[in-house]
Short mmCIF file of C-alpha atoms in Angstrom, two decimals:
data_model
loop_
_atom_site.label_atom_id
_atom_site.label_comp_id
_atom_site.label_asym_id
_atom_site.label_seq_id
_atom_site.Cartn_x
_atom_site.Cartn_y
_atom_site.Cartn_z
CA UNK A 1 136.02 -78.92 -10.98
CA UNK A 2 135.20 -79.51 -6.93
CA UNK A 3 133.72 -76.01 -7.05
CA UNK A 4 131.74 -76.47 -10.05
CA UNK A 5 130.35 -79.60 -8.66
CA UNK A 6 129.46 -77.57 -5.15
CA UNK A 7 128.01 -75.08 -7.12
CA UNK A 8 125.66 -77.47 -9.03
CA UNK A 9 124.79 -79.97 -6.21
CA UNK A 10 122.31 -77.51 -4.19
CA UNK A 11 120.37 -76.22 -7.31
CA UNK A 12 119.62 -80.13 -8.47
CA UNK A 13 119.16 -80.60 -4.95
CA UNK A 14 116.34 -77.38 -5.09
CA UNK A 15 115.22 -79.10 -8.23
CA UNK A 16 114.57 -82.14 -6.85
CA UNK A 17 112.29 -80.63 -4.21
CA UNK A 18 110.04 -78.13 -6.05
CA UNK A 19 106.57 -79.81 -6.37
CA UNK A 20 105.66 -77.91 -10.07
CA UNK A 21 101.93 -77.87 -11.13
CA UNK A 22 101.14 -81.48 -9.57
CA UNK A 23 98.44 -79.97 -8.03
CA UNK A 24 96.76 -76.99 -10.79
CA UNK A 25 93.34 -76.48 -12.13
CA UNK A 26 93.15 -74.28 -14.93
CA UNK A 27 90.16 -71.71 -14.51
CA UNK A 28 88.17 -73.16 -17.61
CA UNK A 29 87.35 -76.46 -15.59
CA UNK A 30 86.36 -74.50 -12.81
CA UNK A 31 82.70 -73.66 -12.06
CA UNK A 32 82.89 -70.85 -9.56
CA UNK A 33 79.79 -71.64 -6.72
CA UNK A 34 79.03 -68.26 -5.50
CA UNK A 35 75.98 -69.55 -3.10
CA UNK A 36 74.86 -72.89 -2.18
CA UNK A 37 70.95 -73.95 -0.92
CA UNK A 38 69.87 -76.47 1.10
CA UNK A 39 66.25 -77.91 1.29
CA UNK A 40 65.16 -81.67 1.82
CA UNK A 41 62.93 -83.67 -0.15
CA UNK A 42 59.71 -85.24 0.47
CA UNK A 43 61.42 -88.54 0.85
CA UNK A 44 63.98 -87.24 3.50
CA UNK A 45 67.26 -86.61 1.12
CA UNK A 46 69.09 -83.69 0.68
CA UNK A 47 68.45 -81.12 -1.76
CA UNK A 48 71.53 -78.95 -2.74
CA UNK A 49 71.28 -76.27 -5.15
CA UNK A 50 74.51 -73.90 -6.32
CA UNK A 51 74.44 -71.07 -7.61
CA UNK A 52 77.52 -70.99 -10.13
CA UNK A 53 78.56 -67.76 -12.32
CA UNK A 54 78.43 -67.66 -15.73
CA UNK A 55 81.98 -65.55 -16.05
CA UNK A 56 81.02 -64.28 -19.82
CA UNK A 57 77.51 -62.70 -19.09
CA UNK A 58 78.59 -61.22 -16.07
CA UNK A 59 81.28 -59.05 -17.86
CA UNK A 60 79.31 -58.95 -20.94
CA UNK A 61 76.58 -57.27 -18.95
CA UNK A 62 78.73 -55.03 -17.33
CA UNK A 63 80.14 -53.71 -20.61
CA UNK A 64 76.39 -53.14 -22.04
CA UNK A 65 75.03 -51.65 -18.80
CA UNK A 66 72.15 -54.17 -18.26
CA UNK A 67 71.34 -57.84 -18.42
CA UNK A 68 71.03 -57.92 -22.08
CA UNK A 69 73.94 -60.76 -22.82
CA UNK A 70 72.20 -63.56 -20.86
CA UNK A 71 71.43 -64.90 -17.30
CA UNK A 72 74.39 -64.20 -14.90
CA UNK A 73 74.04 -67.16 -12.93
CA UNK A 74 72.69 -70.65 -13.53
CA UNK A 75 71.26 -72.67 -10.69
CA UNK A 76 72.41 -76.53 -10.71
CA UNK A 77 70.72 -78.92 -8.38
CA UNK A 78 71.42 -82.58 -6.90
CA UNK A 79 70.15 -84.75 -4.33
CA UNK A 80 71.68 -87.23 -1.95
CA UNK A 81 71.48 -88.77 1.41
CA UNK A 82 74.68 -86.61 2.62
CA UNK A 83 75.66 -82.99 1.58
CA UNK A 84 78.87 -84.64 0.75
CA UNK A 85 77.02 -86.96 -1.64
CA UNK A 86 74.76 -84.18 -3.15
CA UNK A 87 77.85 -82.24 -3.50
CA UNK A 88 79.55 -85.00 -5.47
CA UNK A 89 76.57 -86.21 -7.30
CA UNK A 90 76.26 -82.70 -9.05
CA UNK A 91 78.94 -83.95 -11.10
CA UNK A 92 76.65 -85.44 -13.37
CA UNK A 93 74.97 -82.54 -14.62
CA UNK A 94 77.89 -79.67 -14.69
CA UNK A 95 80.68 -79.82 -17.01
CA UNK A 96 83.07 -78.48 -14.85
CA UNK A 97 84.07 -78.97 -11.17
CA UNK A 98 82.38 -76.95 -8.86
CA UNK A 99 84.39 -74.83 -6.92
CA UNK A 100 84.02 -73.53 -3.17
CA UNK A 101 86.80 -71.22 -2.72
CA UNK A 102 84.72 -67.87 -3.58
CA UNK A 103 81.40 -69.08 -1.84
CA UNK A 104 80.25 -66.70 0.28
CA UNK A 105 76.52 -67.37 0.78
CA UNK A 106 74.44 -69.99 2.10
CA UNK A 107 70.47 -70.55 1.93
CA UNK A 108 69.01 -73.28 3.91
CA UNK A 109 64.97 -74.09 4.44
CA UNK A 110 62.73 -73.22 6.31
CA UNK A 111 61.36 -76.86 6.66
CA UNK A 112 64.95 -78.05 6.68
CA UNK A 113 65.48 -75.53 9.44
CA UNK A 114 62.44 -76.38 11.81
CA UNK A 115 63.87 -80.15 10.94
CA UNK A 116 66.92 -79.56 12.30
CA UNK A 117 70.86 -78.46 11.68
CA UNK A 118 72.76 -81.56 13.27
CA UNK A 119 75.23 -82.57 10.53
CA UNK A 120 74.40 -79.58 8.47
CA UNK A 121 77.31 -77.42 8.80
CA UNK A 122 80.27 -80.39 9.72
CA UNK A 123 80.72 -80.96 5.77
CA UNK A 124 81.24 -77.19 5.17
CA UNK A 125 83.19 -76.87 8.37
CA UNK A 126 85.73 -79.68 7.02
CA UNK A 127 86.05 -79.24 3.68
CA UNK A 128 89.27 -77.10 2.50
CA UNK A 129 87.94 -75.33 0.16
CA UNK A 130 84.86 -73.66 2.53
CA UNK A 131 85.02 -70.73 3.90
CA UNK A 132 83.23 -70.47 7.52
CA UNK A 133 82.75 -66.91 6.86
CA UNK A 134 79.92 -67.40 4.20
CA UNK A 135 77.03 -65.34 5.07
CA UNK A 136 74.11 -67.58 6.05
CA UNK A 137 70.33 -66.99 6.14
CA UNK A 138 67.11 -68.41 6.54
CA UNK A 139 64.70 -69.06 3.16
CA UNK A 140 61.16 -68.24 4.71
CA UNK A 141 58.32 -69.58 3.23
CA UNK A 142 60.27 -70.83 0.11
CA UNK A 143 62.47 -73.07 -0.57
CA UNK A 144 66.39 -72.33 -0.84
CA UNK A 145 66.37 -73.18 -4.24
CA UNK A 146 63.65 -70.49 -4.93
CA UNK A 147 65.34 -67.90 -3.23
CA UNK A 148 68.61 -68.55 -5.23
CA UNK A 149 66.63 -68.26 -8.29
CA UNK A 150 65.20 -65.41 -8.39
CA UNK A 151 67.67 -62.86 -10.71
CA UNK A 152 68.34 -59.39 -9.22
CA UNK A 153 68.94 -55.92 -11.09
CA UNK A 154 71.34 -53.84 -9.24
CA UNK A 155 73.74 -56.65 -8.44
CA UNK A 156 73.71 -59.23 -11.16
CA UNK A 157 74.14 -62.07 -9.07
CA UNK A 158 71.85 -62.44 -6.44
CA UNK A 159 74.10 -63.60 -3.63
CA UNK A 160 75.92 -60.42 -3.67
CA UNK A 161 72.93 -58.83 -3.33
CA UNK A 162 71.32 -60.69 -0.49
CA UNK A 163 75.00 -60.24 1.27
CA UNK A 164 75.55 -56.59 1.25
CA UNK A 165 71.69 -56.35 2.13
CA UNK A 166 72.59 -57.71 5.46
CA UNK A 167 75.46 -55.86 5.56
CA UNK A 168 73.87 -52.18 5.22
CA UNK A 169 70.64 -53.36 6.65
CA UNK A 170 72.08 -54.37 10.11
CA UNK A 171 74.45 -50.47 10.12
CA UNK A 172 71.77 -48.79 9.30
CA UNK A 173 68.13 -50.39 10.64
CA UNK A 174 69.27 -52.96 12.88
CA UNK A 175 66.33 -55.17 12.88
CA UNK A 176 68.79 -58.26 10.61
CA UNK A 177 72.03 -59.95 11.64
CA UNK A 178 75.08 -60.41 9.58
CA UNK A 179 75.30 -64.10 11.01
CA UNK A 180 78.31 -66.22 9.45
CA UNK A 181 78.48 -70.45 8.99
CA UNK A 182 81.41 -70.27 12.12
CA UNK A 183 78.83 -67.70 14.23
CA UNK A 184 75.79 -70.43 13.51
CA UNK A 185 78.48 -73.30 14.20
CA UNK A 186 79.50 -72.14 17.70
CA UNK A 187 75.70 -71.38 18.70
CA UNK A 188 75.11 -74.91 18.26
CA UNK A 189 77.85 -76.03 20.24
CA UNK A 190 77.41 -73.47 23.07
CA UNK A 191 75.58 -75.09 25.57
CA UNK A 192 75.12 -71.32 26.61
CA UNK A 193 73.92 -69.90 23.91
CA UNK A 194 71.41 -70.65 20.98
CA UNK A 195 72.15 -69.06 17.17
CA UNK A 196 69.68 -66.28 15.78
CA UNK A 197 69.53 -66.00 11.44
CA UNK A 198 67.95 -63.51 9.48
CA UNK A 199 65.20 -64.31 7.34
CA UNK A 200 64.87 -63.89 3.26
CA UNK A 201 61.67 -63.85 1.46
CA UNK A 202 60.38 -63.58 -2.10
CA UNK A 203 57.84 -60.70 -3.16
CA UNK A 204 56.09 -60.76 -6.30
CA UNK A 205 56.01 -63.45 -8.69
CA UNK A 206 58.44 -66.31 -8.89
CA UNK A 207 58.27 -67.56 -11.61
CA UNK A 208 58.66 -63.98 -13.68
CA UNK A 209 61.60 -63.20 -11.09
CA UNK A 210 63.08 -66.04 -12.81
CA UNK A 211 63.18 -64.78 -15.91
CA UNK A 212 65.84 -62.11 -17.34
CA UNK A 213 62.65 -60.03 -17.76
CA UNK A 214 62.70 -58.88 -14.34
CA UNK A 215 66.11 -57.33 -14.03
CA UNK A 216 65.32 -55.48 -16.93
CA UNK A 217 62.42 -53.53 -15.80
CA UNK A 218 62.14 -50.63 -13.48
CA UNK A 219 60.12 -52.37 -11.01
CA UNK A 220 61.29 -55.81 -10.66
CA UNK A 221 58.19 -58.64 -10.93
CA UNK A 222 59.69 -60.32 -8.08
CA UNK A 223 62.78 -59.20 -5.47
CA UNK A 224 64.51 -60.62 -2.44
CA UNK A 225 63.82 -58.87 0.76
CA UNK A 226 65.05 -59.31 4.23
CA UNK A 227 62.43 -60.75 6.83
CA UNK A 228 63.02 -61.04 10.35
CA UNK A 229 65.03 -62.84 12.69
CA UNK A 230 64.73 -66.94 13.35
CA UNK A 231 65.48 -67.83 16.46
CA UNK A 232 67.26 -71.51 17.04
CA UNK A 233 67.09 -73.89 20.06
CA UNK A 234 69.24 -77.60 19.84
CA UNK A 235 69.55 -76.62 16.51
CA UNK A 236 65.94 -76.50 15.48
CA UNK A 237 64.19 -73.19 14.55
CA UNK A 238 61.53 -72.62 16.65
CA UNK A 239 60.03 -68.74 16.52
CA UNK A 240 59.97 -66.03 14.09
CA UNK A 241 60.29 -62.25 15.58
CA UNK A 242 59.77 -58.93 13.60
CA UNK A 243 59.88 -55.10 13.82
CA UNK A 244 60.90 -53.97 17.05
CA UNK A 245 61.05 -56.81 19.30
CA UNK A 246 64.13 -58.06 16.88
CA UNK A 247 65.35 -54.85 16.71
CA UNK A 248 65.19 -55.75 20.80
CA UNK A 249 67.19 -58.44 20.64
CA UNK A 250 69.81 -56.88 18.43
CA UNK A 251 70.09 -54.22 21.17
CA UNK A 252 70.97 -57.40 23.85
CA UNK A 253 73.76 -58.72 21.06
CA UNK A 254 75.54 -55.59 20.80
CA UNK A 255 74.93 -55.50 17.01
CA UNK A 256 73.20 -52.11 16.89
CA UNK A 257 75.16 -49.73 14.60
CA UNK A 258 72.33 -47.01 13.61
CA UNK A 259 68.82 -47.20 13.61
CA UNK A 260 66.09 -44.74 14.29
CA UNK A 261 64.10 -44.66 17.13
CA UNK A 262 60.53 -42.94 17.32
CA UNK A 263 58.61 -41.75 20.51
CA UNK A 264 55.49 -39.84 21.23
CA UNK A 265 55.09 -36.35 22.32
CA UNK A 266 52.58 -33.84 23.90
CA UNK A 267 50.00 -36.66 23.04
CA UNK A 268 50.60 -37.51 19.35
CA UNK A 269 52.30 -40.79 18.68
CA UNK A 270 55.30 -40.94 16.42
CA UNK A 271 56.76 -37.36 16.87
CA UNK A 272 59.97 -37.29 17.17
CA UNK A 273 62.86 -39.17 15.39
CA UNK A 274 66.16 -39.83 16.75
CA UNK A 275 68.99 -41.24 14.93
CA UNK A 276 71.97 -43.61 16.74
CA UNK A 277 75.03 -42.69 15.81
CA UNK A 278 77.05 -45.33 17.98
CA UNK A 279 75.33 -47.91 20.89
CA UNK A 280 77.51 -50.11 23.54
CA UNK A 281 75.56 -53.48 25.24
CA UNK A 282 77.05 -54.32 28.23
CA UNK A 283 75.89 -57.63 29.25
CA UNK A 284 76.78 -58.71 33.11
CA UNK A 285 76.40 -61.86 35.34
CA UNK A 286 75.76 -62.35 38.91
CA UNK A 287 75.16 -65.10 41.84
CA UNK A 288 73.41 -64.27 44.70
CA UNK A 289 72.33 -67.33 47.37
CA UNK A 290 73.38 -69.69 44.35
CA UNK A 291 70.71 -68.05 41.83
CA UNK A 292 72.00 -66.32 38.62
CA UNK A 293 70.67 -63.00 37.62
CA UNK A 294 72.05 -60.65 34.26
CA UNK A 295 72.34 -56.91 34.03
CA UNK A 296 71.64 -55.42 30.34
CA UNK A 297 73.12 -51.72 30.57
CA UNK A 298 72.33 -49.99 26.88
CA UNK A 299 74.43 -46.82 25.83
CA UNK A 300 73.76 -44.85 22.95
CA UNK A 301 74.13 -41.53 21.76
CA UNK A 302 72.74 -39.65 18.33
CA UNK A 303 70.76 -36.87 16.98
CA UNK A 304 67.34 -35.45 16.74
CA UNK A 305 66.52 -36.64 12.87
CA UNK A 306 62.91 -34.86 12.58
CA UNK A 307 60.39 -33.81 14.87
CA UNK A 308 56.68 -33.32 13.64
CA UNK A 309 55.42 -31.20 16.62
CA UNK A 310 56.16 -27.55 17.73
CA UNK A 311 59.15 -28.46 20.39
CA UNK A 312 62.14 -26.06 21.51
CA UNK A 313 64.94 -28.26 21.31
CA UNK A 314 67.13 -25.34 22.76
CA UNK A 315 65.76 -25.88 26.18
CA UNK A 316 68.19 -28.15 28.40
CA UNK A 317 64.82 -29.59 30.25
CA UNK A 318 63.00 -30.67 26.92
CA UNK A 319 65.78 -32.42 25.53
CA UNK A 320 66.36 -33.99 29.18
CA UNK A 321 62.58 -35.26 29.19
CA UNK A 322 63.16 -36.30 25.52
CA UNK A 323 66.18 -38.58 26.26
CA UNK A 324 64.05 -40.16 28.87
CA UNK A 325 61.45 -40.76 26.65
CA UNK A 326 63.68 -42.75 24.23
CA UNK A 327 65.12 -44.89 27.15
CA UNK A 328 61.83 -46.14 27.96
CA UNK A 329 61.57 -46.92 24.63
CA UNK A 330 64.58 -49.07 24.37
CA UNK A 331 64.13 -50.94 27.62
CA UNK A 332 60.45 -51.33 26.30
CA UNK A 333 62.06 -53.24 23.25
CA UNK A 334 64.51 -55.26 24.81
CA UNK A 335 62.32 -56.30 27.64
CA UNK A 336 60.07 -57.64 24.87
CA UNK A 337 62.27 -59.29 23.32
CA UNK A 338 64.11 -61.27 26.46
CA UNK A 339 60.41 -62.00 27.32
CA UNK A 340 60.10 -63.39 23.77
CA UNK A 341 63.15 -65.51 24.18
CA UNK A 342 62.66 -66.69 27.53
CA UNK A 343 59.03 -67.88 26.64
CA UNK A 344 60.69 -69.93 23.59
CA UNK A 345 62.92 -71.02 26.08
CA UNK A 346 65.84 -70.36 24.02
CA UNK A 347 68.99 -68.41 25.26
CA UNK A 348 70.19 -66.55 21.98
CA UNK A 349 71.71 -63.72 24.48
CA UNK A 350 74.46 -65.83 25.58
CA UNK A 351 73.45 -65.38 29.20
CA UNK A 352 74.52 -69.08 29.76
CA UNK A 353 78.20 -67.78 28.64
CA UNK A 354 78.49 -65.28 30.89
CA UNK A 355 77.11 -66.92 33.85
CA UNK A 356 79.46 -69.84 32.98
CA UNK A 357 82.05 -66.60 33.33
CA UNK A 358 81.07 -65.45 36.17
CA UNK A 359 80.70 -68.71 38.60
CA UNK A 360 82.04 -71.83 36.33
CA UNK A 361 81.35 -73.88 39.28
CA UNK A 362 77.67 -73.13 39.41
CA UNK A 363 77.49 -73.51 35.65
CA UNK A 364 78.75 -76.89 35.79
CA UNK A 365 75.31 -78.05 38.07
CA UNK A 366 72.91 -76.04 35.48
CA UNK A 367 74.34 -76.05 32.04
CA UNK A 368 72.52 -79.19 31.12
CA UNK A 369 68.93 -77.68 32.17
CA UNK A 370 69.89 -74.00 32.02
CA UNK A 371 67.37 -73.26 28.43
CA UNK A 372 64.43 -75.00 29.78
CA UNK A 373 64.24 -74.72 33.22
CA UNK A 374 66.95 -71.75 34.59
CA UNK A 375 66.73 -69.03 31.57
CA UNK A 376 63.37 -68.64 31.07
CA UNK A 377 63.24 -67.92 35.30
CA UNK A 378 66.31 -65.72 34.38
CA UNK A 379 65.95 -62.31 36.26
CA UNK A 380 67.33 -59.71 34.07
CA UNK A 381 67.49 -56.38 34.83
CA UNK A 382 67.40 -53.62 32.05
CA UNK A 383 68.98 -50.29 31.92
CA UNK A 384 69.12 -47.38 29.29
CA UNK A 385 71.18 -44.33 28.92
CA UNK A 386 70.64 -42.29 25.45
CA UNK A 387 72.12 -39.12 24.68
CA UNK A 388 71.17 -36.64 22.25
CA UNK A 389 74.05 -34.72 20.97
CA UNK A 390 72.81 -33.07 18.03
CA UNK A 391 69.43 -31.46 17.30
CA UNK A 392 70.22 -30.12 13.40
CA UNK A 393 70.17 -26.46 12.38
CA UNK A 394 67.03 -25.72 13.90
CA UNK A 395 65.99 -26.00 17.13
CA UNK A 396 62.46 -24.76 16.71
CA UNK A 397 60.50 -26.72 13.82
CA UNK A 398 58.45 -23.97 11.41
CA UNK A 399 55.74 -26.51 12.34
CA UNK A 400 53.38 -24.33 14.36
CA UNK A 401 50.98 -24.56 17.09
CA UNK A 402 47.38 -25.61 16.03
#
């Protein structure tokens, strides 16, 4: 009997302890929020907007190869004087309860941008449920809600598409950034460094890009395209930059994966292409008689990807005088864009973090006057080495001389 009893005490014990389903949430009172806008209104509240899946015309329009079965998403809006509140407040208009777990996108403003971000990102930060990994972009000249909108015909919900736009646009152009909530979150609370954000757009019409219409036609009435870099200072955005001056800074932040690179030659502009296959940014401080200075030293290496003048890539001294034509082009870039930055008067290098590296002492005197009055009398020095390691299967193009 004593034995039975020992053997029965610990599993009602285990019993006792297990928590069961206090806590569950069946998946049919869950709206899944895939993406999540942010704009304000004209009487200073918050405008959120989610975008939440619509499980059945997702699959259904998987199954039948198109959009045929119904929107994919549905857009749900709510204001309120917190994001909390907005969040909350949505309540009223969706029948189930809106989920964060799988939101992996977020869209705020432009006007809400230039406005400011103070407050913007502690809700998301806090809340269990958020991930700080959610990609995050800038809505330029629309609103978030807009941009959210606006249904898309390769991927069926639009998020996914704006996400894996940044992904393959920053490998292979490098002109956007893959910026996260935590990489926007720490920028802000650097005092040494200022967040960058790439920009979205809308092309065509909005109102047809609405509609299921336009994922149903070969050439969509309205699409979703990427559109520069905004650059951020106390949390405020404050410039645009384009084309090759962002593609500039990207070279200073180490995000450069691929892109391709054009340069002149023998008096014709454009000429030659070269492709990146891999790029290192080393970024160094120094002190000298208590004034900081920063060293940018580029590395790259890639391949000739077309040339549209008679050249003979099989000489050593050609390809020599070629590589040094594509460093001048780089340092020609970045300068720009450090010139760009320091005339904003915005550090989004991090050249306050690694002078605060290099002499923490010093940094302690400057830190609170370093992005108006130290970085944009920063000397920075530029440097460039590119390789070319490949010139394809021909060295001499069948392009002959005129």
């Amino acid at each position: 009997m004593k034995r039975l009893l020992g053997m029965f005490l610990p599993f009602a014990a285990c019993v006792c302890l297990l928590s069961g389903c206090w806590s569950k949430k069946e998946l049919t009172d869950l709206a899944f929020v895939i993406a999540v806008g942010l704009d304000k209104t004209e009487d200073g509240k918050y405008l959120a907007s989610f975008q939440v899946v619509n499980p059945g015309n997702v699959a259904g329009a998987t199954q039948r190869g198109g959009g045929a079965g119904g929107v994919p998403v549905s857009i749900y809006t709510s204001t309120g004087d917190s994001l909390d509140e907005a969040s909350r407040k949505a309540s009223e208009k969706v029948s189930r309860l809106l989920y964060y777990a799988h939101t992996n996108l977020v869209v705020i403003g432009e006007e809400l941008a230039r406005e400011g971000l103070d407050g913007v990102f502690d809700v998301m930060e806090r809340h269990h449920q958020f991930r700080p990994t959610a990609r995050l972009v800038i809505a330029r000249g629309h609103s978030a809600k807009d941009t959210l909108s606006v249904l898309t015909p390769i991927d069926k919900i639009s998020a996914n598409q704006i996400i894996k736009t940044l992904e393959f646009s920053e490998k292979s152009w490098g002109q956007t950034i893959h910026a996260d909530v935590w990489w926007a979150i720490r920028g802000i609370a650097s005092p040494g460094r200022n967040p960058v954000m790439t920009g979205v757009s809308i092309e065509g019409s909005l109102e047809k890009g609405k509609r299921q219409e336009n994922v149903q036609s070969s050439v969509p009435d309205a699409r979703v395209t990427l559109n520069g870099l905004a650059l951020f200072k106390n949390g405020r955005l404050v410039h645009w930059v384009n084309g090759p001056t962002a593609r500039g800074m990207m070279w200073v932040l180490d995000r450069i994966h691929q892109t391709n690179l054009t340069i002149p030659w023998e008096g014709k502009q454009e000429a030659i292409g070269y492709r990146t296959a891999r790029a290192k940014t080393n970024v160094e401080a120094r002190v000298n008689n208590g004034r900081p200075s920063i060293s940018v030293h580029i590395k790259a290496e890639g391949d000739i990807s077309e040339a549209r003048v008679p050249i003979n890539l099989a000489d050593a001294g050609v390809v020599f005088r070629l590589e040094k034509e594509l460093e001048r082009n780089v340092k020609q870039e970045v300068t720009k864009a450090i010139e760009t930055a320091q005339r904003e008067k915005t550090d989004i290098f991090g050249f306050g973090d690694a002078v605060h590296r290099a002499a923490p002492r010093l940094w302690k005197k400057i830190e609170k006057e370093w992005h108006d009055r130290y970085f944009p009398e920063l000397d920075v020095t530029v440097t460039a080495d590119l390789y070319i390691r490949h010139t394809g299967l021909r060295n001499k193009p069948y392009i002959e001389e005129e």
